[in-house]
Amino acid sequence: RRSSDLVQPALKMLSDEGYILDKLIYKNNYQHRKSMHFRRLKDVQRRLRAFLKSDFISIRPLISDTTSKSQSSQIVQLLYVLICAMGELDELLTAISKSGESFFTLLSQSFFMPFALTVVSMLSRLQVLLQNMLDGLLDKYDFLFATLKPSIDRTTPLQDSRILFIAPAEHLHTLLENYTPRPKAASS
């Protein structure tokens, strides 16, 4: 199977892992709530919840149904959403690695062994799922960019300001380093 086909099942497994993480944090909150390792774990939980509720989740059927005959403005919007989703995934993976380092320190000191071992195994599963999802999104990004590239080459730049975000996947690491999340709309 292509890695872009792995995005849909990974989202289901990711939500299941998020449920397990919620239960684990709920059960151990009183004992560990002030420690650095637990705050980092709660940061992973917060970022995972935000990713699962993001715009990317609601638009993913459009991404999977995109064909080469789609309009270029729709492809530009999908590319922008993919870049935002990859930026959020990159931040989540960074939070997971920081949390994992904290729990590896706990394991090396022989503190809270069952809890730390459970968290490390869960974080490793999350990291594998998210990395596979990121690989699938990069494949989809390459496909959409290749679809859009002839229309960019033939015409003047599109009127959409988001065209600045579009680049071949080999330049995506630069875009992700400079990624800033979109501001959230104020709830009334």
mmCIF file of C-alpha atoms in Angstrom, residues 10 13 16 25 43 47 60 63 74 79-80 85 88 94 120-121 128 133 143 146 156 161 171 188:
data_model
loop_
_atom_site.group_PDB
_atom_site.id
_atom_site.type_symbol
_atom_site.label_atom_id
_atom_site.label_comp_id
_atom_site.label_asym_id
_atom_site.label_seq_id
_atom_site.Cartn_x
_atom_site.Cartn_y
_atom_site.Cartn_z
ATOM 1 C CA ALA A 10 -3.885 6.139 11.140
ATOM 2 C CA MET A 13 -5.722 4.558 15.601
ATOM 3 C CA ASP A 16 -7.819 5.471 20.038
ATOM 4 C CA ILE A 25 -3.472 11.238 32.497
ATOM 5 C CA ASP A 43 1.312 19.152 26.435
ATOM 6 C CA ARG A 47 -1.573 19.134 20.995
ATOM 7 C CA ARG A 60 -9.510 15.092 4.615
ATOM 8 C CA ILE A 63 -7.869 15.600 -0.022
ATOM 9 C CA GLN A 74 -9.070 24.175 -4.909
ATOM 10 C CA LEU A 79 -1.980 22.423 -0.371
ATOM 11 C CA TYR A 80 -2.291 25.161 2.231
ATOM 12 C CA ALA A 85 -1.461 19.966 9.067
ATOM 13 C CA GLU A 88 0.948 20.797 13.488
ATOM 14 C CA THR A 94 8.588 17.598 18.872
ATOM 15 C CA VAL A 120 7.118 5.483 26.850
ATOM 16 C CA SER A 121 5.453 2.645 24.927
ATOM 17 C CA VAL A 128 5.164 5.863 14.667
ATOM 18 C CA MET A 133 0.762 10.048 8.656
ATOM 19 C CA PHE A 143 0.927 14.581 -6.041
ATOM 20 C CA ALA A 146 2.748 17.989 -9.538
ATOM 21 C CA THR A 156 0.959 34.371 -14.167
ATOM 22 C CA SER A 161 -1.784 34.815 -1.475
ATOM 23 C CA HIS A 171 11.697 22.597 0.344
ATOM 24 C CA SER A 188 -18.421 34.522 21.251
#
